[in-house]
Short mmCIF file of C-alpha atoms and ligand atoms in Angstrom, two decimals:
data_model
loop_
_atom_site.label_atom_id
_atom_site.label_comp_id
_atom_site.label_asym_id
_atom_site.label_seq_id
_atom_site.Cartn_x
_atom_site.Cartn_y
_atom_site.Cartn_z
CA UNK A 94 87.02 -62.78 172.64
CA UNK A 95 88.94 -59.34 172.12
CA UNK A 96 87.35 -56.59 175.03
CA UNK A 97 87.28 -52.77 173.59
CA UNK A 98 89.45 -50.88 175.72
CA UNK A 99 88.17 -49.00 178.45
CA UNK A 100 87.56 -45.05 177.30
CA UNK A 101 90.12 -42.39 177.79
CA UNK A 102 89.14 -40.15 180.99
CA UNK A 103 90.57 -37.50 178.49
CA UNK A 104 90.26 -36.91 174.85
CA UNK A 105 91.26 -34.24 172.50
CA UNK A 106 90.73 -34.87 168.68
CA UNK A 107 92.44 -32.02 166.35
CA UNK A 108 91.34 -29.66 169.28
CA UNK A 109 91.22 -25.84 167.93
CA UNK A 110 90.68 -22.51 170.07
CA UNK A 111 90.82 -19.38 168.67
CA UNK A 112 90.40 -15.93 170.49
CA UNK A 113 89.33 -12.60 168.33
CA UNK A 114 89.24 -12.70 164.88
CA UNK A 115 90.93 -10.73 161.93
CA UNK A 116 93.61 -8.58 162.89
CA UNK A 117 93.51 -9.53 167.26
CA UNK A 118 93.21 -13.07 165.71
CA UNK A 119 94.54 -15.56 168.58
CA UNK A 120 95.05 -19.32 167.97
CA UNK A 121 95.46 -20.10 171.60
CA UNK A 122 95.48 -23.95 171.07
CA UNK A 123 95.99 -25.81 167.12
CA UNK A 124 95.80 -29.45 166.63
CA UNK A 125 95.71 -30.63 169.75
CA UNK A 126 95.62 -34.46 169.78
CA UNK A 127 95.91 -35.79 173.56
CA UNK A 128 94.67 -39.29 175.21
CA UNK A 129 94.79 -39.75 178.87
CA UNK A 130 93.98 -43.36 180.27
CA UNK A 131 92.57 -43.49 183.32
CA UNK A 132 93.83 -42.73 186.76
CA UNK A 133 97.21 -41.19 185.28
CA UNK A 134 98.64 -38.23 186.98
CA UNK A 135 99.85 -36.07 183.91
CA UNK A 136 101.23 -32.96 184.27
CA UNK A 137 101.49 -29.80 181.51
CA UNK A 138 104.11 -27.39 181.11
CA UNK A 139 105.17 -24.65 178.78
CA UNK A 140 106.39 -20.78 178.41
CA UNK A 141 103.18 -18.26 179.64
CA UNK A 142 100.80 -18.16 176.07
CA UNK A 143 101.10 -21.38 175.22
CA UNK A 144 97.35 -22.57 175.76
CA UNK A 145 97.87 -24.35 179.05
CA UNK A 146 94.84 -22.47 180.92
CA UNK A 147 92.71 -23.01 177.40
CA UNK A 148 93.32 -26.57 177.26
CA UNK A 149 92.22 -27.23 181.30
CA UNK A 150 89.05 -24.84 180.43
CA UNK A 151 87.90 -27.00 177.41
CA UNK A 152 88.26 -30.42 179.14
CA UNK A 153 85.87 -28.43 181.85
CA UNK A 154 83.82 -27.64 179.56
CA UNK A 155 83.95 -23.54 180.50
CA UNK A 156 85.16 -23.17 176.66
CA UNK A 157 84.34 -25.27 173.14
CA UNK A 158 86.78 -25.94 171.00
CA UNK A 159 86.31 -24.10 167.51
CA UNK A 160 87.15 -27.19 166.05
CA UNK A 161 87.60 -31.02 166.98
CA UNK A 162 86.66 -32.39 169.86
CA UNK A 163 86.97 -33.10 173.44
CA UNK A 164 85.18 -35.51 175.80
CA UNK A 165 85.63 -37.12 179.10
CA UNK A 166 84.95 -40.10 179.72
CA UNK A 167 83.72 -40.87 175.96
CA UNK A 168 80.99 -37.64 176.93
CA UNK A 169 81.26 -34.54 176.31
CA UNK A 170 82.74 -31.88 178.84
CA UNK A 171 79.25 -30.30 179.60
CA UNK A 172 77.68 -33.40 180.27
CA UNK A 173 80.91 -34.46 182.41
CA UNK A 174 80.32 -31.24 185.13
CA UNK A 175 76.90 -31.98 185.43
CA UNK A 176 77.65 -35.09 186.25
CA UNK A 177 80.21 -33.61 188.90
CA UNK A 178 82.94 -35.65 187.16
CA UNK A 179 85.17 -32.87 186.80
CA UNK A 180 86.90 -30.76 189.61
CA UNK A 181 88.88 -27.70 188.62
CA UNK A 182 91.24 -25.87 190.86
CA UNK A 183 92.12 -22.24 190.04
CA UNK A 184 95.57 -20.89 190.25
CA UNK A 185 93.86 -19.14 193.46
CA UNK A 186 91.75 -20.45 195.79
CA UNK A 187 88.32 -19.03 196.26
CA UNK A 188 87.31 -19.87 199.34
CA UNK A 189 84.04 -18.28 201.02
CA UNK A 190 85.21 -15.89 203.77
CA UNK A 191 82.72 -16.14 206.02
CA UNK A 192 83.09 -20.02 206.19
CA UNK A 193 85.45 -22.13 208.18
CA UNK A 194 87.44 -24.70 206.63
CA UNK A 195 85.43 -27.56 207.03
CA UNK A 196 81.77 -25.74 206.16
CA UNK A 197 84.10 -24.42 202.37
CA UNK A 198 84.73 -28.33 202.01
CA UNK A 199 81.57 -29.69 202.62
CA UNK A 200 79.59 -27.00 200.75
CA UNK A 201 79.56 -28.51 197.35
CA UNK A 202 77.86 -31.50 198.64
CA UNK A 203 75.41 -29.61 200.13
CA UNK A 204 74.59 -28.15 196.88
CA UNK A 205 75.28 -31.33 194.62
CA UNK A 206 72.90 -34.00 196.09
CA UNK A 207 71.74 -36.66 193.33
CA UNK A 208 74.29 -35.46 190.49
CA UNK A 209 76.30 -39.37 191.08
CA UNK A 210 72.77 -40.39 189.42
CA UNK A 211 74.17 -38.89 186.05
CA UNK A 212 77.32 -40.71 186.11
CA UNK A 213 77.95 -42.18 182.87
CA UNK A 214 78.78 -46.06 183.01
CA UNK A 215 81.93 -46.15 182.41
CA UNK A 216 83.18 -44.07 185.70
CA UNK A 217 80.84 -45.86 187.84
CA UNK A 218 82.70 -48.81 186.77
CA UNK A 219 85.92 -47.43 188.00
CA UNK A 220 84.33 -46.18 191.18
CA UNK A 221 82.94 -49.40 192.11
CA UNK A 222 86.13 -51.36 191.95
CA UNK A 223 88.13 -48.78 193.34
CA UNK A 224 85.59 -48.77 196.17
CA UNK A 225 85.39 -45.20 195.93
CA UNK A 226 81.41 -44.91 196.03
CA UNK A 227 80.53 -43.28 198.98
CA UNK A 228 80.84 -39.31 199.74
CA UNK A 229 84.26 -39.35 201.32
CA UNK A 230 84.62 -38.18 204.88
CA UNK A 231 85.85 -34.54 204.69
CA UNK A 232 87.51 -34.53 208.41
CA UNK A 233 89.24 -37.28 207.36
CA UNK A 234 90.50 -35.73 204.37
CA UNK A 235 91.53 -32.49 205.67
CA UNK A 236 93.66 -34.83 208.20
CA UNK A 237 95.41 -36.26 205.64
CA UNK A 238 95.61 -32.92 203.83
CA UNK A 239 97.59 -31.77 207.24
CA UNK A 240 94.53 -29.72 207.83
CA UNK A 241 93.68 -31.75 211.20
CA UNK A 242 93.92 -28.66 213.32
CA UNK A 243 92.72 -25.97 211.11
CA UNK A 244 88.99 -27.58 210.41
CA UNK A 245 87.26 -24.26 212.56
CA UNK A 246 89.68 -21.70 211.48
CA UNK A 247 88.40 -18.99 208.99
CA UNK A 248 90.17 -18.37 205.43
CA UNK A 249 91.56 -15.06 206.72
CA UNK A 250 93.51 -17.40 209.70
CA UNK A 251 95.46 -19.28 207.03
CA UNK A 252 98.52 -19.03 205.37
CA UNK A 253 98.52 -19.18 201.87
CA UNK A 254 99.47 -23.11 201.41
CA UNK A 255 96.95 -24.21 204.24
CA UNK A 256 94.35 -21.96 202.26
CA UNK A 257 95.28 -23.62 198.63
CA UNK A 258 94.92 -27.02 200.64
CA UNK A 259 91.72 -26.30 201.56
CA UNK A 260 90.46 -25.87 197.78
CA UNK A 261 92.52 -28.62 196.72
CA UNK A 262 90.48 -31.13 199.54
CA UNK A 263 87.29 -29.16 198.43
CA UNK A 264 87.65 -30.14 194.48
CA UNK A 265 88.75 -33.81 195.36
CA UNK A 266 85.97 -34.07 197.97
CA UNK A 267 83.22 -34.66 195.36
CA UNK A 268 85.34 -37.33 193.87
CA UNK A 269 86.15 -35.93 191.05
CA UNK A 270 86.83 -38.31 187.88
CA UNK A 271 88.88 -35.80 186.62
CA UNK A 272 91.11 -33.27 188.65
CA UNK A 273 91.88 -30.15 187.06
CA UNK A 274 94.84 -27.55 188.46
CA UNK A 275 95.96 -24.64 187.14
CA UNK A 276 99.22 -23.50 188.52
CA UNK A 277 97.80 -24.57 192.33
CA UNK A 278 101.46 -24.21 193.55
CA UNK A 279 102.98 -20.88 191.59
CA UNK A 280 102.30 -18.32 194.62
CA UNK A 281 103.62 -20.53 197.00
CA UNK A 282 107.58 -20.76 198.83
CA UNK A 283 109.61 -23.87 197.67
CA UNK A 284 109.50 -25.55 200.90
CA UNK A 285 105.65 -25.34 201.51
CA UNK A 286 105.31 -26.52 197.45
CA UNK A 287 107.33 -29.63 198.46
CA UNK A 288 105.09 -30.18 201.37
CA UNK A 289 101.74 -29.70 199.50
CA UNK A 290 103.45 -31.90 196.40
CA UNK A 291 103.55 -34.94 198.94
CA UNK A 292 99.94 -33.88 200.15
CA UNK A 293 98.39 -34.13 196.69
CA UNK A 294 100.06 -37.27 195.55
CA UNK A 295 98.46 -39.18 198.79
CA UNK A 296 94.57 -37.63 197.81
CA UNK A 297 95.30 -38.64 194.41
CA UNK A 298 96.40 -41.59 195.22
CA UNK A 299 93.55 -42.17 198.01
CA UNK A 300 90.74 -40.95 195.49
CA UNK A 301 92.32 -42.44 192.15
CA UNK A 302 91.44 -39.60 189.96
CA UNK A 303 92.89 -38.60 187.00
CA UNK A 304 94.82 -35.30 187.46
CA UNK A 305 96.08 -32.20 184.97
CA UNK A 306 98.43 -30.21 186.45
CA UNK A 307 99.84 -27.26 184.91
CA UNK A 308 103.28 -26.47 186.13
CA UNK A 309 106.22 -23.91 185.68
CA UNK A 310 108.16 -26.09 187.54
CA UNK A 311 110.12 -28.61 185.66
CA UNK A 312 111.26 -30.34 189.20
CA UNK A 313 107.68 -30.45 189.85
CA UNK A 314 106.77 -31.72 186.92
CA UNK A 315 109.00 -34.96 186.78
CA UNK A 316 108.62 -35.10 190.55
CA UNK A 317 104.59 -35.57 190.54
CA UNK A 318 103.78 -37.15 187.16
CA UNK A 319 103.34 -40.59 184.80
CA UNK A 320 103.28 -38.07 181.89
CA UNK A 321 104.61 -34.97 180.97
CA UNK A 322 103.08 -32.74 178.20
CA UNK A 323 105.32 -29.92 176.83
CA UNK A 324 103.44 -27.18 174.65
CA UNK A 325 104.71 -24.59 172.85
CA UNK A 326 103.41 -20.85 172.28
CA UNK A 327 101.96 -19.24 168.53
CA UNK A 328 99.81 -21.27 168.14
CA UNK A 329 99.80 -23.35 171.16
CA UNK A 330 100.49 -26.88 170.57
CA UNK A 331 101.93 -29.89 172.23
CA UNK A 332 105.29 -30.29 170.79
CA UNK A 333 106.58 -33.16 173.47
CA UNK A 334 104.88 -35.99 175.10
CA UNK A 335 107.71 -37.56 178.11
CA UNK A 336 106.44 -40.66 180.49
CA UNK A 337 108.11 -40.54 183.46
CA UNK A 338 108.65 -44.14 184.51
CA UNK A 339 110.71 -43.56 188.56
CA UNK A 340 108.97 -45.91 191.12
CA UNK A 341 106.41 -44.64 193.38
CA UNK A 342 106.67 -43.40 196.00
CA UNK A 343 108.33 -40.99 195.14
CA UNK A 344 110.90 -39.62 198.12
CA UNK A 345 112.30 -36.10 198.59
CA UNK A 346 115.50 -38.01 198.44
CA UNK A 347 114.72 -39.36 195.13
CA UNK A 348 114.86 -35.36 193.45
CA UNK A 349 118.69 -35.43 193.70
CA UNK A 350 119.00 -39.02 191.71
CA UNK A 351 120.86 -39.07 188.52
CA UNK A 352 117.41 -40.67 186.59
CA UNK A 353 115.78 -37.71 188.29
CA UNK A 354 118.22 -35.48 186.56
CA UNK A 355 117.92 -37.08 183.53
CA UNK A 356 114.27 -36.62 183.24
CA UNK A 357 114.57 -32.76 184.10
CA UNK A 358 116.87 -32.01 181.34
CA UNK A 359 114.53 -33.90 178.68
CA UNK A 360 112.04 -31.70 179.63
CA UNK A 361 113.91 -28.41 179.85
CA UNK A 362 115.91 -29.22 176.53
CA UNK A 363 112.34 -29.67 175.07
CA UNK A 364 111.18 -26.18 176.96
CA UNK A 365 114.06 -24.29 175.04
CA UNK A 366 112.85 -25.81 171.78
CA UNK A 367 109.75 -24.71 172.40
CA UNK A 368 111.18 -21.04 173.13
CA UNK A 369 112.72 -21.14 169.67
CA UNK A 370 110.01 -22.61 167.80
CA UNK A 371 107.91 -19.92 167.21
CA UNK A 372 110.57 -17.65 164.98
CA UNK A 373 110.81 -21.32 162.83
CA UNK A 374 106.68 -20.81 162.90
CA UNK A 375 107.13 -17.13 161.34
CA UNK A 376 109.95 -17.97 158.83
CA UNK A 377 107.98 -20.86 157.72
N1 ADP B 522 89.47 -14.85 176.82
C1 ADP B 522 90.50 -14.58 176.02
N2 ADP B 522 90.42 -13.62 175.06
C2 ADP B 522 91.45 -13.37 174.24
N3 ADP B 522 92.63 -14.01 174.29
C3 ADP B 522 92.79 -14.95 175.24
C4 ADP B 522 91.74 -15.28 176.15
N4 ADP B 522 92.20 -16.27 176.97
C5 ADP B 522 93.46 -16.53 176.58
N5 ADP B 522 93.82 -15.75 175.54
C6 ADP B 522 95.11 -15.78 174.84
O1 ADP B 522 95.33 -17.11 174.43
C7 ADP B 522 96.68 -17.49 174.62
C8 ADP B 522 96.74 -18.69 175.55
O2 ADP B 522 96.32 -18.29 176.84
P1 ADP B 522 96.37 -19.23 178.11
O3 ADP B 522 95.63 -20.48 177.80
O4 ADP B 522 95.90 -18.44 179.28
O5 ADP B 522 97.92 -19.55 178.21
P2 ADP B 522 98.79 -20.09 179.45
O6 ADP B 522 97.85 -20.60 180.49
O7 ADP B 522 99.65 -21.16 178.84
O8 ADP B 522 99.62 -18.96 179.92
C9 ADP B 522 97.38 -16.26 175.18
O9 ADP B 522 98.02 -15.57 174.13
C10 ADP B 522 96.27 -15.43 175.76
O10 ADP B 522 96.57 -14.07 175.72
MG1 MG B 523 97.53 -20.10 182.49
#
């Protein structure tokens, strides 16, 4: 007896965005074609333009594609949030002022009751062996988040890593199926990125979602991911696809390895292609 494969937790088919029309006419995204198994931490990267926000804001389901399609978890994107399958961090964090960490959190439980109902089969499966079913407990997470101390402080009290921590343990506290995050890290010093790089790796690994991170960071990229995508600008596409197959965990030590290396100039080789390819798109 052959068993049908389990559904991607991401699909794009032929996916097409277009902003304006005539002469402001903007293909933001053009053929995208993109499967992402379960559980897979992939990341994105490309030069600004390229259709990296566009791409996270149709698998949310904030944005339809103009044409093809996109679903999650063989449904479509809308029907995805309302199940609270999909968790989407911003490039800044928008916490509630007036909240302490632990009460911005918590709050989209309060507000979400009953929306696991809506689950479609398919993710329950997942959660269910994973043994991810119940509501996680949010102390504990903001411990292992290295938020352990900061749980009463306000937003205003927090650096600006400890307050992108705080929305990162918010959007994985609902469990998401899918993690979305846009540039979480760009704002942020090199030594606090590292720090909050090791941080996500153990929720993602704790929660088992699967995770879209958009990057400028090409270190960052090979350092966090099982797949790389590399797009390309006018009209955005995805010109590379690189798996990045270095054992986990992955140690700060491990960044100065020659395989490490290797990996980084793959992807910035394919970056600089990328660069070029759009006067090969207008001579064309
Ligand atoms: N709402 C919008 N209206 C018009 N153009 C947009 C809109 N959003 C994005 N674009 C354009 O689409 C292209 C892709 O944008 P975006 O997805 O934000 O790229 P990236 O995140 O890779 O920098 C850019 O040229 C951008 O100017
Ligand atoms: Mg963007």
């Amino acid at each position: 007896m052959t068993q049908s494969p389990p559904p991607a937790a991401i699909s794009l088919t032929n996916a097409r965005r277009i902003y304006g029309s005539g002469e402001t006419e903007m293909v933001a995204l053009n053929g995208v074609d993109l499967d992402i198994a379960p559980g897979r931490f992939v990341s994105v990267i490309g030069p600004s333009g390229c259709g990296k926000s566009t791409l996270l804001r149709l698998i949310a389901g904030l944005e339809q594609p103009d044409d093809g399609a996109v679903s999650v978890y063989g449904v479509t994107p809308e029907v995805a949030c309302s199940a609270k399958m999909v968790g989407l961090v911003p490039q800044a964090p928008a916490l509630l002022p007036w909240l302490n960490v632990l009460q911005n959190v918590s709050l989209p439980h309060k507000i979400n009751k009953g929306a696991d109902k809506k689950r479609p089969a398919a993710a329950q499966a997942i959660e269910t062996a994973s043994g991810m079913s119940e509501i996680p407990d949010m102390k504990e997470l903001l411990r292992l988040a290295g938020l352990g101390e900061a749980m009463h402080k306000l937003p205003a009290e927090l650096s600006g890593g400890m307050q992108q921590r705080t929305a990162i343990v918010r959007a994985f506290g609902l469990r998401p199926d899918v993690m979305l995050l846009d540039e979480p890290f760009s704002a942020l010093d090199e030594f606090t990125r590292e720090s909050l790089q090791e941080q996500l790796l153990d929720l993602w690994d704790e929660m088992k979602s699967t995770v879209v991170f958009v990057t400028h960071s090409v270190s960052e990229a090979v350092r966090l991911s099982d797949t790389v995508i590399v797009m390309a600008p006018n009209p955005g596409r995805i010109v590379d696809v690189i798996d990045i197959e270095l054992a986990r965990p992955r140690s700060a030590s491990m960044i100065k390895t020659a395989a490490f290396h290797q990996y980084e100039d793959l992807i910035r080789e394919s970056l600089q292609n990328a660069w070029r390819s759009p006067e090969t798109q207008n001579a064309a």
